[in-house]
mmCIF file of C-alpha atoms in Angstrom:
data_model
loop_
_atom_site.group_PDB
_atom_site.id
_atom_site.type_symbol
_atom_site.label_atom_id
_atom_site.label_comp_id
_atom_site.label_asym_id
_atom_site.label_seq_id
_atom_site.Cartn_x
_atom_site.Cartn_y
_atom_site.Cartn_z
ATOM 1 C CA MET J 1 -9.266 5.800 -26.302
ATOM 2 C CA ALA J 2 -8.516 6.517 -22.722
ATOM 3 C CA LEU J 3 -4.955 7.795 -21.649
ATOM 4 C CA PHE J 4 -4.275 4.595 -19.617
ATOM 5 C CA ARG J 5 -5.000 2.414 -22.370
ATOM 6 C CA ILE J 6 -2.958 4.254 -24.874
ATOM 7 C CA ILE J 7 0.046 4.263 -22.549
ATOM 8 C CA GLY J 8 -0.628 0.860 -21.128
ATOM 9 C CA LEU J 9 -0.359 -0.767 -24.387
ATOM 10 C CA GLY J 10 3.416 0.032 -24.797
ATOM 11 C CA VAL J 11 3.969 -1.042 -21.113
ATOM 12 C CA ALA J 12 2.071 -4.258 -21.778
ATOM 13 C CA ALA J 13 4.560 -5.032 -24.615
ATOM 14 C CA GLY J 14 7.470 -4.303 -22.649
ATOM 15 C CA LEU J 15 6.243 -7.023 -20.102
ATOM 16 C CA LEU J 16 5.647 -9.417 -22.592
ATOM 17 C CA LEU J 17 9.345 -8.872 -24.061
ATOM 18 C CA SER J 18 10.543 -9.047 -20.250
ATOM 19 C CA ALA J 19 9.119 -12.745 -20.016
ATOM 20 C CA CYS J 20 11.673 -14.206 -22.261
ATOM 21 C CA GLY J 21 14.173 -11.316 -22.693
ATOM 22 C CA THR J 22 17.409 -9.860 -21.226
ATOM 23 C CA PRO J 23 17.509 -7.883 -17.857
ATOM 24 C CA GLY J 24 17.168 -4.659 -20.047
ATOM 25 C CA PRO J 25 13.701 -5.191 -20.952
ATOM 26 C CA ILE J 26 12.654 -6.011 -17.431
ATOM 27 C CA ILE J 27 14.021 -2.717 -16.332
ATOM 28 C CA THR J 28 12.263 -0.999 -18.973
ATOM 29 C CA ALA J 29 8.859 -2.544 -18.050
ATOM 30 C CA ASP J 30 9.199 -2.220 -14.581
ATOM 31 C CA ALA J 31 10.113 1.614 -14.865
ATOM 32 C CA GLY J 32 7.792 2.196 -17.467
ATOM 33 C CA ALA J 33 4.859 0.731 -15.716
ATOM 34 C CA LEU J 34 5.662 2.996 -12.693
ATOM 35 C CA ARG J 35 5.748 6.056 -15.156
ATOM 36 C CA THR J 36 2.413 5.198 -16.588
ATOM 37 C CA GLY J 37 0.700 4.820 -13.194
ATOM 38 C CA ILE J 38 2.480 8.346 -12.291
ATOM 39 C CA ALA J 39 0.761 9.670 -15.429
ATOM 40 C CA ALA J 40 -2.426 8.251 -14.512
ATOM 41 C CA ALA J 41 -2.717 9.430 -10.969
ATOM 42 C CA ARG J 42 -1.491 12.983 -12.183
ATOM 43 C CA GLN J 43 -4.602 12.815 -14.751
ATOM 44 C CA GLN J 44 -6.924 11.586 -12.117
ATOM 45 C CA SER J 45 -5.915 14.585 -9.903
ATOM 46 C CA GLU J 46 -6.190 17.019 -12.452
ATOM 47 C CA ASP J 47 -9.474 15.790 -13.246
ATOM 48 C CA GLN J 48 -10.790 15.846 -9.874
ATOM 49 C CA PHE J 49 -9.634 19.462 -9.031
ATOM 50 C CA THR J 50 -11.084 20.714 -12.264
ATOM 51 C CA ALA J 51 -14.467 19.001 -11.803
ATOM 52 C CA ALA J 52 -14.572 20.129 -8.337
ATOM 53 C CA ASN J 53 -14.011 23.674 -9.066
ATOM 54 C CA THR J 54 -16.367 23.704 -12.161
ATOM 55 C CA LEU J 55 -19.417 22.138 -10.316
ATOM 56 C CA ILE J 56 -19.132 24.386 -7.166
ATOM 57 C CA ARG J 57 -18.888 27.336 -9.408
ATOM 58 C CA GLN J 58 -21.849 26.439 -11.582
ATOM 59 C CA ARG J 59 -24.022 25.849 -8.434
ATOM 60 C CA SER J 60 -22.718 29.322 -7.161
ATOM 61 C CA VAL J 61 -23.853 30.962 -10.407
ATOM 62 C CA GLU J 62 -27.294 29.223 -10.362
ATOM 63 C CA TRP J 63 -27.725 30.921 -6.648
ATOM 64 C CA LYS J 64 -26.276 34.142 -7.511
ATOM 65 C CA VAL J 65 -28.709 34.565 -10.367
ATOM 66 C CA ALA J 66 -31.442 33.843 -8.213
ATOM 67 C CA GLN J 67 -30.598 36.655 -5.520
ATOM 68 C CA PRO J 68 -32.470 39.964 -5.667
ATOM 69 C CA THR J 69 -28.856 41.841 -4.772
ATOM 70 C CA GLN J 70 -26.993 43.519 -7.385
ATOM 71 C CA ILE J 71 -23.774 43.293 -5.380
ATOM 72 C CA LEU J 72 -21.120 40.933 -6.766
ATOM 73 C CA ARG J 73 -18.035 39.758 -5.069
ATOM 74 C CA GLN J 74 -15.385 37.102 -5.915
ATOM 75 C CA GLY J 75 -16.267 35.276 -2.486
ATOM 76 C CA ASP J 76 -19.578 34.373 -4.143
ATOM 77 C CA PHE J 77 -17.734 31.971 -6.088
ATOM 78 C CA PRO J 78 -15.461 29.524 -3.840
ATOM 79 C CA ALA J 79 -13.025 27.413 -5.169
ATOM 80 C CA ALA J 80 -12.800 23.823 -3.882
ATOM 81 C CA VAL J 81 -9.092 23.760 -4.845
ATOM 82 C CA PRO J 82 -7.476 27.136 -5.429
ATOM 83 C CA ALA J 83 -4.959 27.579 -8.162
ATOM 84 C CA GLN J 84 -2.016 27.666 -6.054
ATOM 85 C CA ALA J 85 -2.796 24.304 -4.544
ATOM 86 C CA ALA J 86 -3.265 22.586 -7.875
ATOM 87 C CA GLN J 87 0.007 24.074 -8.871
ATOM 88 C CA GLN J 88 1.697 22.384 -5.875
ATOM 89 C CA TRP J 89 0.171 19.301 -6.570
ATOM 90 C CA SER J 90 1.252 19.403 -10.254
ATOM 91 C CA ALA J 91 4.748 20.076 -8.921
ATOM 92 C CA ALA J 92 4.733 16.937 -6.594
ATOM 93 C CA PHE J 93 3.642 14.747 -9.769
ATOM 94 C CA ASP J 94 6.639 16.365 -11.560
ATOM 95 C CA VAL J 95 9.044 15.037 -9.043
ATOM 96 C CA LEU J 96 7.725 11.489 -9.137
ATOM 97 C CA ASP J 97 7.659 11.647 -13.013
ATOM 98 C CA SER J 98 11.223 12.872 -13.254
ATOM 99 C CA TYR J 99 12.250 10.064 -10.922
ATOM 100 C CA ALA J 100 10.587 7.421 -13.039
ATOM 101 C CA ALA J 101 12.125 8.824 -16.160
ATOM 102 C CA ALA J 102 15.556 8.734 -14.717
ATOM 103 C CA LEU J 103 14.858 5.059 -13.895
ATOM 104 C CA GLN J 104 13.990 4.506 -17.612
ATOM 105 C CA SER J 105 17.058 5.761 -18.769
ATOM 106 C CA LEU J 106 19.192 3.316 -16.823
ATOM 107 C CA VAL J 107 18.077 0.501 -19.461
ATOM 108 C CA ASP J 108 21.410 1.819 -21.333
ATOM 109 C CA PRO J 109 24.497 1.339 -19.425
ATOM 110 C CA LYS J 110 25.961 4.145 -21.322
ATOM 111 C CA ASN J 111 23.588 6.354 -19.483
ATOM 112 C CA ALA J 112 24.121 5.254 -15.841
ATOM 113 C CA ALA J 113 26.716 7.990 -15.044
ATOM 114 C CA ALA J 114 24.472 10.823 -16.490
ATOM 115 C CA THR J 115 21.387 9.276 -14.730
ATOM 116 C CA GLY J 116 23.247 8.873 -11.433
ATOM 117 C CA ASP J 117 23.820 12.596 -11.727
ATOM 118 C CA ALA J 118 20.435 13.479 -12.540
ATOM 119 C CA ILE J 119 18.999 11.335 -9.718
ATOM 120 C CA GLY J 120 21.531 13.028 -7.086
ATOM 121 C CA ALA J 121 20.762 16.467 -8.616
ATOM 122 C CA LEU J 122 16.937 15.743 -8.034
ATOM 123 C CA GLY J 123 17.663 14.645 -4.602
ATOM 124 C CA GLN J 124 19.414 17.825 -3.756
ATOM 125 C CA GLU J 125 16.888 20.037 -5.223
ATOM 126 C CA LEU J 126 14.316 18.379 -3.003
ATOM 127 C CA ASN J 127 16.636 19.109 0.107
ATOM 128 C CA THR J 128 17.921 22.706 -0.606
ATOM 129 C CA GLY J 129 16.526 24.017 -3.957
ATOM 130 C CA THR J 130 13.493 26.022 -5.109
ATOM 131 C CA LEU J 131 11.679 22.790 -6.234
ATOM 132 C CA LYS J 132 11.000 22.127 -2.483
ATOM 133 C CA ALA J 133 9.160 25.491 -1.884
ATOM 134 C CA GLY J 134 6.695 24.708 -4.624
ATOM 135 C CA LEU J 135 5.375 21.270 -3.154
ATOM 136 C CA PRO J 136 2.105 21.163 -1.141
ATOM 137 C CA GLY J 137 3.122 21.794 2.421
ATOM 138 C CA PRO J 138 1.901 18.554 3.961
ATOM 139 C CA VAL J 139 4.316 16.584 1.955
ATOM 140 C CA VAL J 140 7.422 18.745 2.170
ATOM 141 C CA ALA J 141 9.127 16.607 4.917
ATOM 142 C CA VAL J 142 8.469 13.401 3.377
ATOM 143 C CA PHE J 143 9.884 14.647 -0.018
ATOM 144 C CA GLN J 144 13.041 15.945 1.618
ATOM 145 C CA THR J 145 13.782 12.188 3.029
ATOM 146 C CA PHE J 146 12.987 10.857 -0.552
ATOM 147 C CA GLY J 147 15.462 13.363 -1.616
ATOM 148 C CA GLU J 148 18.065 12.193 0.683
ATOM 149 C CA ALA J 149 17.547 8.556 -0.650
ATOM 150 C CA LEU J 150 18.036 9.723 -4.278
ATOM 151 C CA VAL J 151 21.348 11.273 -3.025
ATOM 152 C CA GLN J 152 22.327 7.905 -1.500
ATOM 153 C CA ALA J 153 21.163 5.973 -4.523
ATOM 154 C CA ARG J 154 23.046 7.891 -7.274
ATOM 155 C CA ALA J 155 25.763 5.440 -7.489
ATOM 156 C CA GLU J 156 23.309 2.606 -8.317
ATOM 157 C CA LYS J 157 23.696 1.458 -12.037
ATOM 158 C CA GLU J 158 20.329 -0.354 -12.636
ATOM 159 C CA ALA J 159 16.727 0.572 -11.972
ATOM 160 C CA THR J 160 15.847 -2.057 -9.670
ATOM 161 C CA ALA J 161 18.778 -1.386 -7.593
ATOM 162 C CA VAL J 162 17.826 2.254 -7.151
ATOM 163 C CA MET J 163 14.290 1.269 -6.488
ATOM 164 C CA ARG J 164 15.064 -1.139 -3.643
ATOM 165 C CA SER J 165 17.281 1.572 -2.359
ATOM 166 C CA THR J 166 14.508 4.264 -2.387
ATOM 167 C CA ASP J 167 11.489 2.056 -1.891
ATOM 168 C CA ALA J 168 10.627 2.944 1.532
ATOM 169 C CA ALA J 169 11.186 6.697 0.985
ATOM 170 C CA PHE J 170 8.801 6.857 -2.151
ATOM 171 C CA ASN J 171 6.229 4.751 -0.164
ATOM 172 C CA GLN J 172 6.553 7.324 2.409
ATOM 173 C CA VAL J 173 5.852 10.090 -0.161
ATOM 174 C CA VAL J 174 2.874 8.388 -1.913
ATOM 175 C CA GLY J 175 1.581 7.572 1.781
ATOM 176 C CA GLN J 176 1.740 11.068 2.716
ATOM 177 C CA MET J 177 0.374 12.464 -0.366
ATOM 178 C CA ALA J 178 -2.637 9.994 -0.099
ATOM 179 C CA ILE J 179 -3.261 11.294 3.480
ATOM 180 C CA ALA J 180 -3.064 15.053 2.302
ATOM 181 C CA ILE J 181 -5.647 14.149 -0.377
ATOM 182 C CA GLY J 182 -7.881 12.449 2.192
ATOM 183 C CA ARG J 183 -10.257 9.659 2.393
ATOM 184 C CA ARG J 184 -12.924 10.346 5.030
ATOM 185 C CA SER J 185 -14.417 13.162 6.587
ATOM 186 C CA HIS J 186 -12.841 14.944 9.653
ATOM 187 C CA GLU J 187 -9.301 15.018 8.021
ATOM 188 C CA PRO J 188 -8.362 18.545 8.934
ATOM 189 C CA GLY J 189 -6.217 20.329 6.302
ATOM 190 C CA SER J 190 -6.539 17.561 3.549
ATOM 191 C CA LEU J 191 -8.029 18.240 0.282
ATOM 192 C CA TYR J 192 -10.915 16.062 0.932
ATOM 193 C CA ASP J 193 -11.760 18.461 3.932
ATOM 194 C CA SER J 194 -11.525 21.412 1.789
ATOM 195 C CA VAL J 195 -13.859 20.177 -0.844
ATOM 196 C CA GLU J 196 -16.379 18.787 1.438
ATOM 197 C CA THR J 197 -16.178 22.211 3.430
ATOM 198 C CA ALA J 198 -16.724 24.101 0.385
ATOM 199 C CA TRP J 199 -19.940 22.268 -0.185
ATOM 200 C CA ASN J 200 -21.205 22.382 3.226
ATOM 201 C CA ALA J 201 -20.228 25.895 4.181
ATOM 202 C CA SER J 202 -20.895 27.698 0.807
ATOM 203 C CA VAL J 203 -22.979 25.670 -1.896
ATOM 204 C CA LEU J 204 -25.514 23.862 0.322
ATOM 205 C CA PRO J 205 -26.433 26.733 2.546
ATOM 206 C CA GLN J 206 -26.965 29.130 -0.475
ATOM 207 C CA ILE J 207 -29.676 26.393 -1.563
ATOM 208 C CA GLU J 208 -30.744 26.245 2.021
ATOM 209 C CA ASN J 209 -31.420 30.084 1.956
ATOM 210 C CA GLN J 210 -33.286 30.020 -1.166
ATOM 211 C CA TYR J 211 -35.527 27.299 0.303
ATOM 212 C CA ALA J 212 -36.217 29.529 3.351
ATOM 213 C CA ALA J 213 -37.278 32.301 1.163
ATOM 214 C CA LEU J 214 -40.032 30.503 -0.258
ATOM 215 C CA SER J 215 -43.367 30.811 0.846
ATOM 216 C CA PRO J 216 -45.084 27.775 2.663
ATOM 217 C CA GLY J 217 -47.572 27.617 -0.176
ATOM 218 C CA ASP J 218 -45.244 27.590 -3.045
ATOM 219 C CA GLY J 219 -45.049 23.859 -3.367
ATOM 220 C CA SER J 220 -43.580 23.828 -6.981
ATOM 221 C CA GLY J 221 -40.969 26.085 -6.003
ATOM 222 C CA ARG J 222 -40.115 24.319 -2.837
ATOM 223 C CA ARG J 223 -40.020 20.942 -4.906
ATOM 224 C CA GLN J 224 -37.621 22.273 -7.397
ATOM 225 C CA VAL J 225 -35.261 23.964 -4.927
ATOM 226 C CA LEU J 226 -35.441 20.570 -2.749
ATOM 227 C CA THR J 227 -34.546 18.469 -5.931
ATOM 228 C CA ALA J 228 -31.585 20.886 -6.555
ATOM 229 C CA TYR J 229 -30.564 20.140 -3.135
ATOM 230 C CA LEU J 230 -30.626 16.709 -3.232
ATOM 231 C CA GLN J 231 -28.723 16.860 -6.584
ATOM 232 C CA ALA J 232 -25.833 19.022 -4.878
ATOM 233 C CA MET J 233 -25.671 16.526 -2.075
ATOM 234 C CA ASP J 234 -25.221 13.676 -4.505
ATOM 235 C CA ALA J 235 -22.613 15.662 -6.408
ATOM 236 C CA ARG J 236 -20.714 16.455 -3.272
ATOM 237 C CA ASP J 237 -20.463 12.833 -2.366
ATOM 238 C CA ALA J 238 -19.479 11.709 -5.695
ATOM 239 C CA GLN J 239 -16.525 14.139 -5.693
ATOM 240 C CA LEU J 240 -15.577 13.152 -2.194
ATOM 241 C CA ALA J 241 -15.713 9.398 -3.057
ATOM 242 C CA GLN J 242 -13.301 10.147 -6.239
ATOM 243 C CA LEU J 243 -11.026 12.146 -3.936
ATOM 244 C CA GLY J 244 -10.708 8.769 -1.728
ATOM 245 C CA GLN J 245 -10.060 6.954 -4.910
ATOM 246 C CA LEU J 246 -7.281 9.262 -5.838
ATOM 247 C CA SER J 247 -5.526 8.395 -2.253
ATOM 248 C CA GLN J 248 -6.064 4.775 -3.021
ATOM 249 C CA ALA J 249 -4.505 5.110 -6.424
ATOM 250 C CA LEU J 250 -1.477 6.905 -4.631
ATOM 251 C CA LEU J 251 -0.954 4.124 -2.301
ATOM 252 C CA ALA J 252 -1.214 1.665 -5.092
ATOM 253 C CA LEU J 253 1.574 3.423 -6.714
ATOM 254 C CA GLY J 254 3.730 2.616 -3.691
ATOM 255 C CA GLN J 255 2.641 -1.096 -4.072
ATOM 256 C CA ALA J 256 3.839 -0.896 -7.754
ATOM 257 C CA HIS J 257 7.137 0.595 -6.972
ATOM 258 C CA SER J 258 7.597 -2.194 -4.181
ATOM 259 C CA ALA J 259 6.829 -4.897 -6.655
ATOM 260 C CA ALA J 260 9.311 -3.391 -9.088
ATOM 261 C CA ALA J 261 12.029 -3.140 -6.681
ATOM 262 C CA ARG J 262 11.621 -6.915 -6.176
ATOM 263 C CA GLY J 263 11.900 -7.534 -9.666
ATOM 264 C CA LYS J 264 8.135 -8.471 -9.885
ATOM 265 C CA PRO J 265 6.819 -6.699 -13.144
ATOM 266 C CA GLY J 266 3.718 -8.679 -13.343
ATOM 267 C CA ASP J 267 2.670 -7.511 -9.687
ATOM 268 C CA ALA J 268 3.804 -3.806 -10.586
ATOM 269 C CA MET J 269 1.417 -3.868 -13.597
ATOM 270 C CA PHE J 270 -1.449 -5.463 -11.552
ATOM 271 C CA TRP J 271 -1.239 -2.289 -9.429
ATOM 272 C CA ILE J 272 -0.713 0.000 -12.297
ATOM 273 C CA GLN J 273 -3.664 -1.166 -14.026
ATOM 274 C CA ARG J 274 -5.781 -0.375 -11.096
ATOM 275 C CA VAL J 275 -4.502 3.223 -10.982
ATOM 276 C CA GLY J 276 -5.347 3.522 -14.760
ATOM 277 C CA GLY J 277 -8.850 2.037 -14.488
ATOM 278 C CA TRP J 278 -9.804 4.453 -11.775
ATOM 279 C CA ALA J 279 -8.361 7.441 -13.714
ATOM 280 C CA ASP J 280 -10.307 6.174 -16.881
ATOM 281 C CA SER J 281 -13.466 5.879 -14.630
ATOM 282 C CA ILE J 282 -13.135 9.354 -13.532
ATOM 283 C CA ARG J 283 -12.754 10.809 -17.021
ATOM 284 C CA THR J 284 -15.781 8.761 -18.271
ATOM 285 C CA ARG J 285 -18.183 10.138 -15.388
ATOM 286 C CA ALA J 286 -16.728 13.545 -16.013
ATOM 287 C CA ALA J 287 -17.566 13.261 -19.532
ATOM 288 C CA ALA J 288 -20.896 12.078 -18.791
ATOM 289 C CA ALA J 289 -21.534 14.826 -16.228
ATOM 290 C CA ALA J 290 -20.513 17.686 -18.807
ATOM 291 C CA GLY J 291 -23.065 16.242 -21.370
ATOM 292 C CA ALA J 292 -25.888 16.314 -18.925
ATOM 293 C CA PRO J 293 -28.294 19.196 -19.030
ATOM 294 C CA ASN J 294 -27.606 21.780 -16.297
ATOM 295 C CA GLN J 295 -29.819 21.722 -13.312
ATOM 296 C CA GLY J 296 -30.263 25.082 -11.941
ATOM 297 C CA THR J 297 -31.668 25.807 -8.584
ATOM 298 C CA ASN J 298 -34.068 28.661 -9.961
ATOM 299 C CA PRO J 299 -37.551 28.017 -9.061
#
């Protein structure tokens, strides 16, 4: 069973309780749904980064095997998403998860003071601590604004009150994260741009050079390389489309947060279900791709 469905069952149960229960279950459902969505978006990003790196390296291996040279260099195997960038994005999701976890703890009034301290401490870390240094560069400024909002909200005693106070800043964060991921070509500095560049500047030219080395009379070899080239183009386009979907998922988290801040758990869950559905779809496609036979470029 997919990750989102496992977590989502618990959240859905909380939503059913909230329809006829006390404010406590409503708070739990809102904060729990948000945390579920953050977990799904994180999983979606990790799957995307891993798939992008794996596929590009597989293509690079096939190209390298076909070369007559015996020289081997690290640069022969480009990474679409370098390890440092992946770690920075993981740190960004850690912050969002810590925030949502703090909201969940506010269901018990006894935890209000401790949770307020935790929210304030998280805000301080985003403003001045080492946590700030570990975030992706394009989102540092908006996370700092979010940290300031958290410090101001530390005295609130209910999750919905905290979310109302931080909603604008939270939406700035996920909005900037969406921009940094990217949704279309020609967004310099975005992960979308980096993945597209890795394909267009490294992988596809390798196949182009292989085709150029074949004699005009080698119809079979040419046909095989052309097939590999079209497969690579399709793989590139699929990965870019999924990165665009990740950007949409981040924006959907903002919609879910705003709905929860308005005390609309049903609306929040609508957006969370969309995020989870996208994450499940990507995992399904990745599993199918992993089970497919390797299509090399060797003629």
